[in-house]
Short mmCIF file of C-alpha atoms in Angstrom, two decimals:
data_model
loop_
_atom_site.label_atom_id
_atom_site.label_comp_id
_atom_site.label_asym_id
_atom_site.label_seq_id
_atom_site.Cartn_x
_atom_site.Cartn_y
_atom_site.Cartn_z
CA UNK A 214 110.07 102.63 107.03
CA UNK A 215 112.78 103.61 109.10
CA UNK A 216 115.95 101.06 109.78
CA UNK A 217 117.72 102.13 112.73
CA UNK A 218 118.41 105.06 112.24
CA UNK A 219 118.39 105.68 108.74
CA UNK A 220 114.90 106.30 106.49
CA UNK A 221 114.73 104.01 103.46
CA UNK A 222 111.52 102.46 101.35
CA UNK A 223 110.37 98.99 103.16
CA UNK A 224 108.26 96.08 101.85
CA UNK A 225 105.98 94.14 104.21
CA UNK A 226 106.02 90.58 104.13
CA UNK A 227 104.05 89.60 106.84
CA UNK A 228 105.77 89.84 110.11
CA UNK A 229 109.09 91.36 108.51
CA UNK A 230 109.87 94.20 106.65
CA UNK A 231 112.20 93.57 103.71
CA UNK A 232 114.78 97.10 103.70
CA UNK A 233 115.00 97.79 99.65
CA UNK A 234 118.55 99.60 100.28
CA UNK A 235 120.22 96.21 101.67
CA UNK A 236 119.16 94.41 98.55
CA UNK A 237 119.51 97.23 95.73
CA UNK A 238 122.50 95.13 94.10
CA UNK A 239 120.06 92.94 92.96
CA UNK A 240 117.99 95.73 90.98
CA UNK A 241 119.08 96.79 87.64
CA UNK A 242 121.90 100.02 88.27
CA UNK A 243 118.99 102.44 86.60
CA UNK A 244 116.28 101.40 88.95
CA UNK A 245 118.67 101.87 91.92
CA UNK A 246 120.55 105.41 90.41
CA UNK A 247 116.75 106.37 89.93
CA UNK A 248 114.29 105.56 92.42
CA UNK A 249 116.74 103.79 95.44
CA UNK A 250 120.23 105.20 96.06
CA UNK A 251 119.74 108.24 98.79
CA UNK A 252 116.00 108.00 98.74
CA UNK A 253 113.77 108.66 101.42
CA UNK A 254 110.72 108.66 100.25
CA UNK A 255 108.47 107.13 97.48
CA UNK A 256 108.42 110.28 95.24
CA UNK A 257 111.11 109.19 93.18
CA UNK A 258 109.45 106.10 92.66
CA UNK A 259 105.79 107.72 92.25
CA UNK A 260 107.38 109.74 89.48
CA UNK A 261 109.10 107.44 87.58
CA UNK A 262 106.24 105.92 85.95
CA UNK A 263 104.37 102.36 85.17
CA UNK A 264 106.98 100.78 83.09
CA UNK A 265 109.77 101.48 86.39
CA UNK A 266 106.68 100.47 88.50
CA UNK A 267 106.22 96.83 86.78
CA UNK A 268 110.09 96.46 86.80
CA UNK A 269 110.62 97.06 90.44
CA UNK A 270 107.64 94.57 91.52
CA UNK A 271 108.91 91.86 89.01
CA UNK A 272 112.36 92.28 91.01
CA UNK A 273 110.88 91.83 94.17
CA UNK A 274 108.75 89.37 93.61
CA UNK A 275 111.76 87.68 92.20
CA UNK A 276 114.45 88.26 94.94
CA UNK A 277 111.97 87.10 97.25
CA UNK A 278 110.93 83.40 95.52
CA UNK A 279 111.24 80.50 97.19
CA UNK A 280 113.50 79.30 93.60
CA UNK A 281 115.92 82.46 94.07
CA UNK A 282 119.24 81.79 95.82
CA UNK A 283 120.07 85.20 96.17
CA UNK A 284 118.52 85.75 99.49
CA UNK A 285 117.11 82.43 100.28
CA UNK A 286 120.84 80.87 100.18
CA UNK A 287 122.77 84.02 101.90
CA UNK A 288 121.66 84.05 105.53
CA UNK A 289 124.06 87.09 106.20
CA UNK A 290 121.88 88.97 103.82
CA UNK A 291 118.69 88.14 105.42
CA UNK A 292 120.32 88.78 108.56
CA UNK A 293 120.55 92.48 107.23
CA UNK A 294 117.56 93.17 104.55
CA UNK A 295 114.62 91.58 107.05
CA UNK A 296 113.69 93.53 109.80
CA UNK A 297 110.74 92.39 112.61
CA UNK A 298 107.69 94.79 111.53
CA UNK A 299 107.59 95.90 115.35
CA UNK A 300 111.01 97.14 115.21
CA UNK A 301 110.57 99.38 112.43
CA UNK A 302 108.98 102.79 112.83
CA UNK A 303 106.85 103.69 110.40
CA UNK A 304 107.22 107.70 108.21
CA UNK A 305 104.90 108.58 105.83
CA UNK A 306 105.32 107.46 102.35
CA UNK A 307 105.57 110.30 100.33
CA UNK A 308 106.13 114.15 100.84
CA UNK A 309 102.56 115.56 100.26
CA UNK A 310 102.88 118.20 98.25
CA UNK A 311 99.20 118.88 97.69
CA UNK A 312 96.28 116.90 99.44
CA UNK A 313 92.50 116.61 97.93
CA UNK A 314 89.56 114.92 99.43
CA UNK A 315 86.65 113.90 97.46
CA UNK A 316 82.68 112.95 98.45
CA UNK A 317 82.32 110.37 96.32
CA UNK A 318 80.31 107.88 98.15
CA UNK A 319 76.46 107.94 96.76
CA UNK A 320 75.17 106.12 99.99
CA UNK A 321 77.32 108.92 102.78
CA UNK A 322 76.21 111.91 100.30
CA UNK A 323 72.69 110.31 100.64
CA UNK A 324 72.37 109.76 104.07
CA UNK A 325 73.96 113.20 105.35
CA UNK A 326 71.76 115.15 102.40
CA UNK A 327 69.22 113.18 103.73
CA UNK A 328 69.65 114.18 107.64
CA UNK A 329 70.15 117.79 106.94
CA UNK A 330 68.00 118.78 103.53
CA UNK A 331 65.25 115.78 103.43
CA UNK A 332 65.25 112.85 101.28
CA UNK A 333 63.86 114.37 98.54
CA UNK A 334 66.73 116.88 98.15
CA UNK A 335 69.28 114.70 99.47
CA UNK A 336 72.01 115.22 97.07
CA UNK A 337 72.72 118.33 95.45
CA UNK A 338 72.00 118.97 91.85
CA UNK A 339 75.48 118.93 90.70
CA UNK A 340 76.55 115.13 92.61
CA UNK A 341 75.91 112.77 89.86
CA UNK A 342 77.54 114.99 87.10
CA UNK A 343 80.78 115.66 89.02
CA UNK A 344 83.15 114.24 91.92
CA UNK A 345 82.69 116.60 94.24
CA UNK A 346 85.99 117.92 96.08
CA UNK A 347 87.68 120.40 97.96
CA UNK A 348 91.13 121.17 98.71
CA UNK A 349 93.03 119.65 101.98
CA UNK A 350 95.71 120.59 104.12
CA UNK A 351 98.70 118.68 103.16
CA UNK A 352 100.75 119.75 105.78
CA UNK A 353 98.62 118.07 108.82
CA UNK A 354 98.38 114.78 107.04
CA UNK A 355 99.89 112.05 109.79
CA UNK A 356 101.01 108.64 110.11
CA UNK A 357 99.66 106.12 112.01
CA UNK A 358 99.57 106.00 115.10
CA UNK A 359 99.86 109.88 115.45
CA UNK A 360 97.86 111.47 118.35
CA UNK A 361 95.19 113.97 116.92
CA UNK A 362 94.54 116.95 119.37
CA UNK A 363 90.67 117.88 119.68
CA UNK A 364 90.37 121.04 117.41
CA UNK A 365 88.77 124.39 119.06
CA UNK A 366 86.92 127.02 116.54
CA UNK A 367 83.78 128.57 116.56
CA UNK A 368 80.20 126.44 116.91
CA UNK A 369 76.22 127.34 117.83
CA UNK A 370 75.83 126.49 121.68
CA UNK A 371 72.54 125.24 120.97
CA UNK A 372 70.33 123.97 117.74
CA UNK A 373 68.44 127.46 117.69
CA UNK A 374 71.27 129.94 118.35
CA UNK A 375 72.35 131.95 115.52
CA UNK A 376 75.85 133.69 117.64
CA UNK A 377 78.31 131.30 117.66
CA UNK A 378 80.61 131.15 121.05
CA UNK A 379 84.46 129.74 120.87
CA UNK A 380 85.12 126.48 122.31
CA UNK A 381 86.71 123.00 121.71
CA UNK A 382 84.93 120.90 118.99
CA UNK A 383 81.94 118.33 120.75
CA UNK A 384 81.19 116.48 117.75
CA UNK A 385 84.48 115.23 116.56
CA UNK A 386 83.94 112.63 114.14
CA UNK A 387 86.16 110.03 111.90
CA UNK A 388 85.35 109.58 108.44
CA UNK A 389 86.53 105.74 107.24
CA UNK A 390 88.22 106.67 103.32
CA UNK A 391 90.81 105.78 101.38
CA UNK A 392 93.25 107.48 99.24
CA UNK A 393 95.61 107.19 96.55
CA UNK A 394 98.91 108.73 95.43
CA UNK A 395 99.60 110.44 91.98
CA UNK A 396 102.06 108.97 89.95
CA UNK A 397 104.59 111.21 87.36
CA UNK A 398 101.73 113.52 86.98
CA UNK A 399 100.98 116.09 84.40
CA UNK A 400 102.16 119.59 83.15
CA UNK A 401 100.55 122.68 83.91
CA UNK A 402 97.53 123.33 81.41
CA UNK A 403 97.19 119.89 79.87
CA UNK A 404 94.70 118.07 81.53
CA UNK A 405 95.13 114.21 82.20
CA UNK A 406 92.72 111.63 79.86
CA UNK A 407 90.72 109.13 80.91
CA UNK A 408 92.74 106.30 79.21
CA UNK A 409 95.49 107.14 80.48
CA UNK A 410 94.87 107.46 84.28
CA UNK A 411 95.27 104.20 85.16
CA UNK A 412 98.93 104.97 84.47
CA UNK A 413 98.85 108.04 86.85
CA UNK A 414 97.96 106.18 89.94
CA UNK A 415 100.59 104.68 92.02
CA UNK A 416 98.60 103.16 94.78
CA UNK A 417 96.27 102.99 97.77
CA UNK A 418 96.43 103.31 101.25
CA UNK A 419 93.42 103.69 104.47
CA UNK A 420 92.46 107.10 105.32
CA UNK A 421 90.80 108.83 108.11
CA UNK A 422 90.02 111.78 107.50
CA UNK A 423 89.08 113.70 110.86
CA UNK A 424 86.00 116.16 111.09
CA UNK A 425 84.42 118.61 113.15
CA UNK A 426 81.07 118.44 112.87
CA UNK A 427 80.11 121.15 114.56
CA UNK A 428 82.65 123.76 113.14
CA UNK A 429 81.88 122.36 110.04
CA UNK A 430 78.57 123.20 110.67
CA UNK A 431 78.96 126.71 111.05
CA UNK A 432 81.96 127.53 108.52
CA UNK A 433 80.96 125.57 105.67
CA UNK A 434 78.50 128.27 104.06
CA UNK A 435 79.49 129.11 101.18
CA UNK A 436 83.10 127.87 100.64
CA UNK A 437 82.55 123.73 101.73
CA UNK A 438 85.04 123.05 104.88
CA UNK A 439 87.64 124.66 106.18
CA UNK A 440 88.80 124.49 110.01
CA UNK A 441 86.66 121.21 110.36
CA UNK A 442 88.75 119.30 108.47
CA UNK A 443 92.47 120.61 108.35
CA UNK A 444 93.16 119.38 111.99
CA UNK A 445 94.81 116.20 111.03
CA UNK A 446 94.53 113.47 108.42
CA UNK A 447 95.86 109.99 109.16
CA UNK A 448 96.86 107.40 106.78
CA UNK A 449 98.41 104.10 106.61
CA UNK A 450 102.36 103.77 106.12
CA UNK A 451 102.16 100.31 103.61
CA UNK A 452 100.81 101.65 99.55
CA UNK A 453 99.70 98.89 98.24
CA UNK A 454 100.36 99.61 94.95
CA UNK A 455 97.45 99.23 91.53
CA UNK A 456 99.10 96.42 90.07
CA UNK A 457 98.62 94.41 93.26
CA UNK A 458 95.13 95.12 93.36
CA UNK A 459 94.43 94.48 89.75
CA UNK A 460 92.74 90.99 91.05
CA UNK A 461 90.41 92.34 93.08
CA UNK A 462 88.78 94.49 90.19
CA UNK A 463 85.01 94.29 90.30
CA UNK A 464 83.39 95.13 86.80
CA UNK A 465 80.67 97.44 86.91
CA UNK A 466 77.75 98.77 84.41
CA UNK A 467 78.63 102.24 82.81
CA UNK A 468 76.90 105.01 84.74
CA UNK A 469 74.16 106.06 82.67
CA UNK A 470 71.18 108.06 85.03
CA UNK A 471 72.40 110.42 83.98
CA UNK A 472 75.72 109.47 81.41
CA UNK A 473 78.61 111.54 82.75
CA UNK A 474 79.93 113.95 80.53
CA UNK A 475 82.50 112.14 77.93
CA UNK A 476 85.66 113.63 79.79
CA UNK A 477 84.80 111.01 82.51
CA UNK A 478 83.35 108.20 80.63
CA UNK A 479 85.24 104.85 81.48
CA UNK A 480 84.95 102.18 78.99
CA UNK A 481 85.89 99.91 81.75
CA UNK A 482 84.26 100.90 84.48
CA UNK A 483 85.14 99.05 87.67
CA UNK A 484 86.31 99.56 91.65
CA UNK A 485 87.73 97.47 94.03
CA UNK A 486 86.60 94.93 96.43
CA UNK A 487 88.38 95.89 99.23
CA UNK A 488 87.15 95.39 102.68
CA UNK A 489 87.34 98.31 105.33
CA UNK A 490 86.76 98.36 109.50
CA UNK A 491 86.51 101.13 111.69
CA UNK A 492 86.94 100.23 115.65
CA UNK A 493 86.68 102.58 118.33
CA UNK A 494 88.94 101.69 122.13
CA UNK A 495 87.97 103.89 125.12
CA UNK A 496 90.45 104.04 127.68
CA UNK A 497 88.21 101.74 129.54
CA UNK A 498 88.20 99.33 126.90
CA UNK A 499 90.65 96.57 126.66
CA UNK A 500 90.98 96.01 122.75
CA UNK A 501 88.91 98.22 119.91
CA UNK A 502 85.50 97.18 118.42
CA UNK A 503 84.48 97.83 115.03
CA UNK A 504 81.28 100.23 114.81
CA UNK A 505 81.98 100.51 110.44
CA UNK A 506 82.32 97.47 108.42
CA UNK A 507 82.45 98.59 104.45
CA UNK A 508 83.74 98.06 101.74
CA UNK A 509 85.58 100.27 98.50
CA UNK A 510 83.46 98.94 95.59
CA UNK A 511 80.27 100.94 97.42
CA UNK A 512 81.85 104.21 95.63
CA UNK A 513 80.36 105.97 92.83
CA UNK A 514 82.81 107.92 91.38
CA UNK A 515 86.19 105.71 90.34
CA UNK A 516 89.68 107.00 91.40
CA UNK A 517 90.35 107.50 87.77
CA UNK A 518 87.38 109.47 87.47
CA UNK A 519 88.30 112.02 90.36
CA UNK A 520 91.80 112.55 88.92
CA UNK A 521 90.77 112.75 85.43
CA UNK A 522 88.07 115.55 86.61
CA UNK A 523 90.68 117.18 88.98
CA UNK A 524 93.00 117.74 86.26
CA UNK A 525 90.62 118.72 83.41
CA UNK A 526 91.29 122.58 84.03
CA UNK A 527 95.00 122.07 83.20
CA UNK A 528 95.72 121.71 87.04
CA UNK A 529 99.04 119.94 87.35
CA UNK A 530 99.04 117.15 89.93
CA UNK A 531 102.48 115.88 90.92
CA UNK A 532 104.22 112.87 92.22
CA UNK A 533 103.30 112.37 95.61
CA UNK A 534 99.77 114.11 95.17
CA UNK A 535 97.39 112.54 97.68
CA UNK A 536 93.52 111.84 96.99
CA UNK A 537 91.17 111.16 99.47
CA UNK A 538 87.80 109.05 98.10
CA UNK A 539 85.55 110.13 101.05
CA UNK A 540 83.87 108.72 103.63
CA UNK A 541 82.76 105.18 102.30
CA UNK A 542 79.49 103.99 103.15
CA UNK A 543 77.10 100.90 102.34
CA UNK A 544 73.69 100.34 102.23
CA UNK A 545 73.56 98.41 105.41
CA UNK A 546 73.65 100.85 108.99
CA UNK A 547 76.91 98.69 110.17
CA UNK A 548 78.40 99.81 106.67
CA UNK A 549 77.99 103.78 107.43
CA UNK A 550 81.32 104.94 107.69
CA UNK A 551 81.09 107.77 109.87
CA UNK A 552 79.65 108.38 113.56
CA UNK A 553 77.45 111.08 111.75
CA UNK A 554 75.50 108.30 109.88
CA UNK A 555 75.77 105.54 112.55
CA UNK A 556 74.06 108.64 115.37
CA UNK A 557 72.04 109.47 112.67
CA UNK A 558 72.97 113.43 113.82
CA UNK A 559 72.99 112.34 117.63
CA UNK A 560 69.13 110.84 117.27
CA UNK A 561 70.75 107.22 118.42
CA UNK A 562 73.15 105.53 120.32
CA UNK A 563 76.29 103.60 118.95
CA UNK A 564 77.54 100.30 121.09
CA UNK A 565 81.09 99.76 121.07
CA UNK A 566 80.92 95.65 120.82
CA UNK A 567 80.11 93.90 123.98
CA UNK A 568 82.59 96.37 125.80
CA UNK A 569 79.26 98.31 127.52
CA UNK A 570 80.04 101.74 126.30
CA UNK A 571 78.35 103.66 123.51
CA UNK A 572 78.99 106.92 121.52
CA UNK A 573 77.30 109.65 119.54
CA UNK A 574 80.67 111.20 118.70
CA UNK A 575 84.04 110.67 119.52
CA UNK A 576 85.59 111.46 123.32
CA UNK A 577 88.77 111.98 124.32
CA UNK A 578 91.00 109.00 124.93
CA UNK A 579 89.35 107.58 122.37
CA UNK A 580 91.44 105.37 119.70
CA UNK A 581 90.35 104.96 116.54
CA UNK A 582 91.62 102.01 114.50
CA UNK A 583 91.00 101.35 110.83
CA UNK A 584 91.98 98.59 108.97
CA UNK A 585 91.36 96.90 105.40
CA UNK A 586 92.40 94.11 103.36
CA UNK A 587 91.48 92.72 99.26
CA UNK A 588 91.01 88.73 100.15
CA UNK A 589 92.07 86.26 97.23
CA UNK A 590 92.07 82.61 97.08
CA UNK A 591 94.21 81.49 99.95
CA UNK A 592 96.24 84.69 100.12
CA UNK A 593 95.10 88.50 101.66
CA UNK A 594 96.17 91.88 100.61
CA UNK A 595 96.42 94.35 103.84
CA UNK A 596 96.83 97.89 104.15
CA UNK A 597 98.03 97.69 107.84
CA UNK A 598 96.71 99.90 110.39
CA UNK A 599 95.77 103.49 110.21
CA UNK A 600 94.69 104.61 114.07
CA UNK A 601 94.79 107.78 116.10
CA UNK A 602 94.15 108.67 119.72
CA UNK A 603 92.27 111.90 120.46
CA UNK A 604 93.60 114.05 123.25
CA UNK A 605 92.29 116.84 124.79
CA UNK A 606 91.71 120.50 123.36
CA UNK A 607 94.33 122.54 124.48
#
């Protein structure tokens, strides 16, 4: 979050935005030397591990009781450390050293195998043994609210033409994921273990992950993507860190058609039951409408399991590391989490809510809007907004 005019690490609390700077007195003079003092990012924090992770929550959660004079009794102090959430402008949380994006939904591998190799081949021999992956552009990941600028490459004019012909991408697509940051990481040649990943992951934010269908389409042979997908990559400011979402676990049978090799066995296998929208606004459309309602616990592959699998060549994966889950999809067609599945490859229209309009794929002016939440009993868990407008192709 930025306050006025100088970048520091915010906490939302609901329609305010607590600045961790103006209240660092009350954090122990290691925490602040460590992770606060001159920091503008969460790296610091990322890095410094579980133990400094549980100690700066327990802080918060303590300067911000109801039974805790220190800034429920000083109204200068609140005056200063609580800023209106619509006066703060938003950076992104970490600096990205290295971005990774995973295909790790069964039900979106299913349905796109299924579209373009037949049911019976839908996913490829090597899906239920692995987390399939391939490495992202770090450097176009974007806030929030960051235009994204229709990409131009090479496509087929037509579904029988084997020349392809340059020209600005007609099946841009968004893909509704989310991703999670690496905590302190690991050296170079020593892989990460399954028990302890759990201590590697900071936390989770909304992802969209942009694509270009029909670029894709072309490039992808035999390397996976490349141009379709390093356009832009949004993602929500707000982390909502693992320990917060610890309640929302949902406990789930070990995977055992087939068993996954014992580097990525979990003896407590579980994911997250964390709701997740996708809305579309035209610019003839007075408020977005959701076309994707699904949900995280629909993955296959855990984020535990894609780091652990990531790392098992030695690969060193370092604070601020960014892993995308993949588009997340349901069983249900409202719960496909792409345009690709809801078109079924441009066989079908998509309505846009009452609003009159439909889509196959994206146009420009278009605004795409996700947003997810973990509900509890009486209380909600948000990730904010992660939305993007699509201009024009230069």
């Amino acid at each position: 979050a930025v306050v006025s005019t100088q970048s520091t690490g915010g906490v939302a609390i609901g329609d305010w935005v607590l600045d961790v700077t103006a209240v660092k007195h009350l954090f122990s003079p290691e925490l602040v030397e460590r992770c606060i003092e001159g920091q503008t990012t969460l790296n610091a924090l990322m890095g410094a591990g579980r133990p400094v992770w549980t100690e700066f929550r327990n802080t918060l959660k303590k300067i911000l009781s109801k039974d805790e004079p220190a800034l429920q009794n000083n109204a200068g102090l609140r005056a200063s450390a609580l800023v209106a959430v619509n006066e703060v402008t938003m950076h992104l949380p970490a600096t990205i050293g290295d971005y990774t994006d995973f295909y790790s939904s069964r039900n979106h591998a299913t349905n796109v195998g299924t579209m373009f190799r037949g049911k019976d081949n839908a996913l490829q021999p090597n899906w239920l043994h692995l987390p399939v992956g391939y490495h992202g552009r770090a450097s176009s990941v974007v806030i929030s609210g960051t235009p994204i600028r229709r990409p131009a490459g090479q496509i087929l004019p037509s579904p029988t033409a084997t020349t392809p012909v340059f020209g600005p991408c007609r099946l841009m697509d968004y893909e509704l994921e989310m991703g999670f940051f690496v905590g302190p990481g690991n050296k170079f040649g020593e892989p990460i273990k399954m028990e302890d990943a759990a201590d590697q992951i900071f936390g989770m934010v909304l992802m969209n992950d942009w694509s270009a269908r029909d670029i894709q389409k072309w490039e992808y042979v035999p390397l996976g993507p490349f141009n379709a997908k390093n356009f832009g990559t949004t993602i929500s400011p707000w982390v909502v860190t693992m320990d917060a979402l610890a309640p929302f676990r949902l406990p789930l049978e070990p995977k055992t058609d087939p068993e996954p090799l014992p580097y990525l066995v979990e003896k407590d296998s579980y994911q997250f039951d964390i709701k997740l929208f996708a809305s579309i606004q035209g610019d003839n459309m007075t408020k977005p409408e959701v076309v994707s309602s699904s949900n995280f616990k629909y993955m296959y592959w855990s984020p535990r399991q894609q780091l652990v699998h990531h790392s098992v060549t030695g690969c060193n994966m370092r604070p601020g590391d960014l892993l995308g889950s993949g588009t997340i999809s349901g069983t249900e067609d409202h719960e496909f989490g792409c345009l690709l599945e809801l078109c079924w490859k441009g066989t079908r229209e998509v309505k846009l809510g009452q609003s009159g309009e439909v889509r196959k794929f994206l146009r420009d002016g278009d605004d795409v809007v996700m947003t997810g939440y973990a509900q509890g009993m009486g209380y909600r868990v948000g990730f904010g907004r992660c939305s993007g407008k699509v201009l024009p192709a230069n």
